[in-house]
XYZ file of C-alpha atoms in Angstrom:
292
model
C 175.105 -1.854 149.101
C 175.697 -3.340 145.672
C 173.175 -2.866 142.908
C 171.139 -5.831 141.650
C 170.666 -6.726 137.985
C 167.831 -8.884 136.684
C 167.513 -9.976 133.063
C 165.539 -12.186 130.724
C 167.265 -12.115 127.332
C 165.368 -9.028 126.171
C 165.903 -6.573 129.014
C 168.580 -6.074 131.642
C 167.397 -3.974 134.591
C 169.514 -2.734 137.489
C 168.049 -1.663 140.820
C 169.734 0.004 143.787
C 168.548 -1.367 147.154
C 169.382 2.051 148.604
C 166.137 3.844 147.836
C 164.797 0.914 145.810
C 165.333 2.916 142.623
C 165.883 1.923 139.015
C 169.385 2.787 137.828
C 169.453 1.094 134.416
C 167.206 -0.447 131.777
C 169.090 -1.766 128.777
C 167.809 -3.290 125.549
C 169.903 -4.128 122.499
C 172.860 -2.302 124.019
C 171.000 0.978 124.562
C 170.549 2.600 127.976
C 167.038 3.925 128.626
C 167.378 5.273 132.198
C 168.862 8.705 132.886
C 172.381 8.267 134.279
C 172.268 10.915 137.013
C 174.514 13.628 135.575
C 174.570 16.162 138.454
C 174.788 19.027 135.984
C 171.095 18.399 135.320
C 169.698 15.990 137.935
C 171.858 13.764 140.088
C 169.342 10.916 140.444
C 167.989 8.144 138.253
C 164.636 7.531 139.892
C 162.834 7.950 143.216
C 160.186 6.010 145.100
C 157.655 8.495 146.446
C 156.357 7.148 149.753
C 154.617 7.918 152.068
C 154.108 11.341 150.485
C 154.269 12.797 146.996
C 156.029 16.127 146.507
C 156.567 18.946 148.945
C 154.842 19.830 152.179
C 154.192 23.409 153.207
C 157.290 24.343 155.263
C 158.136 20.631 155.277
C 155.394 19.890 157.824
C 152.036 18.169 158.153
C 149.459 17.624 160.899
C 148.138 14.359 162.279
C 145.848 14.020 165.291
C 146.772 17.509 166.445
C 150.540 16.955 166.267
C 153.012 18.426 163.803
C 155.501 16.221 161.972
C 158.288 17.020 159.504
C 159.100 15.007 156.412
C 161.433 15.533 153.408
C 160.169 16.062 149.870
C 158.737 12.843 148.399
C 158.905 11.033 151.753
C 161.818 9.132 153.233
C 162.727 6.307 150.831
C 165.607 8.126 149.191
C 168.914 7.108 150.733
C 167.301 4.435 152.903
C 168.466 0.822 152.538
C 165.802 -1.705 151.560
C 166.299 -5.352 152.487
C 166.362 -7.906 149.674
C 163.330 -10.053 150.486
C 163.525 -12.264 147.390
C 165.545 -12.544 144.198
C 165.788 -14.613 141.045
C 167.209 -14.191 137.542
C 164.253 -12.061 136.395
C 162.836 -10.558 139.600
C 163.803 -8.866 142.836
C 161.669 -7.981 145.855
C 162.811 -5.182 148.170
C 161.453 -4.434 151.634
C 161.386 -1.397 153.899
C 159.674 -1.575 157.293
C 158.985 1.128 159.841
C 161.724 1.949 162.319
C 162.324 4.317 165.183
C 163.658 6.834 162.678
C 160.668 6.635 160.315
C 158.201 6.813 163.213
C 159.635 10.187 164.250
C 158.545 11.516 160.831
C 155.578 9.261 160.239
C 153.968 7.552 163.260
C 152.731 4.403 161.533
C 153.670 0.724 161.376
C 154.045 -0.517 157.809
C 155.798 -2.778 155.332
C 156.649 -1.221 151.973
C 157.703 -3.745 149.347
C 158.775 -3.098 145.764
C 158.679 -6.033 143.375
C 160.415 -5.663 140.022
C 159.883 -8.493 137.522
C 160.451 -8.974 133.817
C 158.041 -10.398 131.250
C 159.434 -10.207 127.715
C 159.817 -6.528 126.830
C 157.933 -5.425 129.949
C 159.251 -4.370 133.347
C 156.474 -4.695 135.903
C 156.834 -2.764 139.139
C 154.507 -3.491 142.029
C 154.499 -1.267 145.107
C 152.956 -3.204 147.969
C 152.026 -1.473 151.232
C 150.896 -3.506 154.241
C 149.420 -1.930 157.336
C 151.056 -3.786 160.223
C 149.590 -1.443 162.831
C 146.281 -1.136 164.632
C 144.950 2.067 163.041
C 144.372 3.194 159.476
C 147.598 3.795 157.521
C 147.567 7.114 155.640
C 149.923 7.568 152.712
C 150.562 8.841 149.231
C 152.579 6.987 146.614
C 154.171 7.736 143.277
C 157.024 7.026 140.868
C 159.777 9.252 139.439
C 161.887 7.385 136.813
C 164.025 9.434 134.464
C 164.543 8.405 130.837
C 167.169 9.531 128.359
C 165.942 11.786 125.569
C 166.740 11.020 122.871
C 166.577 7.265 123.454
C 169.464 5.500 121.787
C 170.807 8.821 120.517
C 168.101 8.955 117.833
C 167.308 12.520 116.787
C 167.263 15.512 119.129
C 165.232 16.289 122.243
C 162.545 18.128 120.283
C 162.050 15.168 117.925
C 160.431 13.308 120.827
C 156.941 13.501 122.245
C 154.511 11.988 124.706
C 151.585 10.199 123.097
C 148.386 9.122 124.849
C 146.432 6.170 123.421
C 143.180 8.052 122.840
C 142.027 11.672 122.570
C 141.436 13.476 125.851
C 141.165 16.921 127.398
C 143.518 16.867 130.396
C 143.728 19.574 133.024
C 146.979 20.912 134.458
C 147.274 21.128 138.242
C 149.197 24.362 138.691
C 151.993 25.111 141.181
C 152.757 28.276 143.134
C 156.011 29.426 141.571
C 157.305 30.763 144.888
C 157.450 27.314 146.503
C 156.266 24.655 143.990
C 153.274 23.758 146.140
C 149.748 23.399 144.779
C 148.363 26.839 143.944
C 144.700 25.842 143.929
C 144.405 26.764 140.259
C 143.827 24.401 137.353
C 143.725 25.035 133.625
C 142.955 23.049 130.458
C 146.069 21.582 128.840
C 145.256 20.980 125.179
C 147.121 18.185 123.419
C 148.075 18.236 119.744
C 145.413 16.201 117.925
C 144.036 15.428 121.373
C 146.760 12.839 121.965
C 150.277 14.325 121.629
C 152.513 16.497 123.810
C 155.680 17.442 121.851
C 158.805 17.896 123.950
C 160.527 21.254 124.307
C 162.890 22.271 127.077
C 160.811 25.320 128.034
C 157.846 23.034 128.689
C 159.330 22.577 132.185
C 160.258 26.183 132.988
C 157.424 26.275 135.549
C 158.552 22.935 137.015
C 156.578 19.729 136.527
C 153.608 19.510 134.204
C 151.085 17.677 136.402
C 147.991 16.465 134.554
C 144.728 14.805 135.427
C 141.844 13.603 133.276
C 143.980 11.801 130.685
C 144.256 8.086 129.757
C 146.361 6.121 132.218
C 148.966 5.187 129.663
C 151.594 7.335 127.966
C 154.361 6.614 125.448
C 157.642 8.442 124.999
C 158.452 8.073 121.297
C 159.723 9.705 118.097
C 159.145 9.314 114.376
C 162.940 9.203 114.082
C 163.414 6.132 116.268
C 162.193 2.571 116.662
C 162.748 2.900 120.414
C 160.048 3.913 122.884
C 158.922 3.634 126.498
C 155.256 3.066 127.315
C 154.128 3.460 130.926
C 150.791 2.035 132.103
C 149.632 3.419 135.461
C 146.053 2.187 136.065
C 146.045 3.062 139.776
C 147.333 6.642 139.472
C 144.988 9.590 138.707
C 147.818 12.112 138.205
C 150.774 12.210 135.830
C 153.812 14.413 136.385
C 156.209 15.120 133.510
C 159.436 16.860 134.467
C 163.018 17.788 133.900
C 165.114 20.388 135.707
C 163.657 23.845 134.934
C 165.524 26.332 132.747
C 167.990 23.732 131.453
C 168.497 21.918 128.157
C 168.370 18.658 130.083
C 168.620 15.479 127.950
C 166.061 13.467 129.922
C 162.459 13.472 131.115
C 160.841 11.944 134.188
C 157.525 10.154 133.807
C 155.862 10.370 137.212
C 152.513 8.679 137.894
C 151.136 9.881 141.235
C 148.291 8.655 143.430
C 148.110 11.950 145.342
C 149.285 15.551 145.191
C 151.721 17.741 147.154
C 150.505 20.155 149.815
C 148.659 23.350 149.010
C 150.610 26.575 149.167
C 150.268 28.191 152.593
C 148.453 25.212 154.104
C 149.940 22.809 156.627
C 147.929 19.785 155.556
C 146.072 17.549 157.973
C 147.097 14.196 156.512
C 143.792 12.566 157.447
C 141.797 15.219 155.585
C 143.993 15.802 152.520
C 142.279 14.714 149.293
C 143.595 11.605 147.518
C 145.582 10.318 150.507
C 145.085 6.548 150.729
C 143.467 5.225 153.921
C 144.475 1.576 154.408
C 142.724 -0.284 157.274
C 144.724 -2.195 159.863
C 145.982 -5.553 158.629
C 145.203 -4.877 154.968
C 147.501 -4.639 151.933
C 147.488 -2.180 149.027
C 149.107 -3.002 145.677
C 149.888 -0.497 142.938
C 151.175 -1.734 139.579
C 153.167 0.120 136.914
C 154.131 -1.516 133.638
C 157.027 -0.209 131.524
C 157.085 -1.532 127.964
C 160.583 -1.040 126.553
C 160.881 -1.124 122.772
């Protein structure tokens, strides 16, 4: 399937209907989205649905049955239908199928609406329960951004900045399998607001935080460019690049839920933070990317 570009005079954004992922955000001739160099990470972005992260042995339980599902769910590589399109918006749609029901026995509609407003890209993930029982799911985002943006400075000249002081906590992973270890630890920020970038920051995989403001900005004193992500509906924030590499990108990953616990085959209905959507109802999650 061909990619789709929307634009408004300030931003030009390209989306791939296969996976529904962002592949490009351009402003003033500069590319903001990571361009999928396989030497570091061969993707641009991922839509995490209906699960975030890994499952213990790739499995989960539901109503006494065991199901298998890939990391981050099944959107990657799956073709979304184009449900609506204009110069500055596109709406993509994925519905349940025989194949998805083998992994995930629910009826659903998963829509992704991308639209532009000035220097903002607004992404709405819209889940509708088309079945007769509660729909259980997790949801998250995984866009990668070039660092440095616009070639300004070096990787370590850049930082994440939160809009107000906070004392976040890191949700730690088991380093044998990158599942939740059950341990958490304070993650102090410089001046209570800043997380400077270094490559070894990601040597233990993603930095997953909770208890911070639901907005973060990727920026540098050496550049006028920045990306601000607002994620009001997501209690967790993952920050990641490929471990043990000098990778010239970072992923900013707001999550509504967490991966499985190490050594535990999760019962989806009992796992904390999983969304329970009643039959016939719709859930909407909004992310706003301000591109400067």
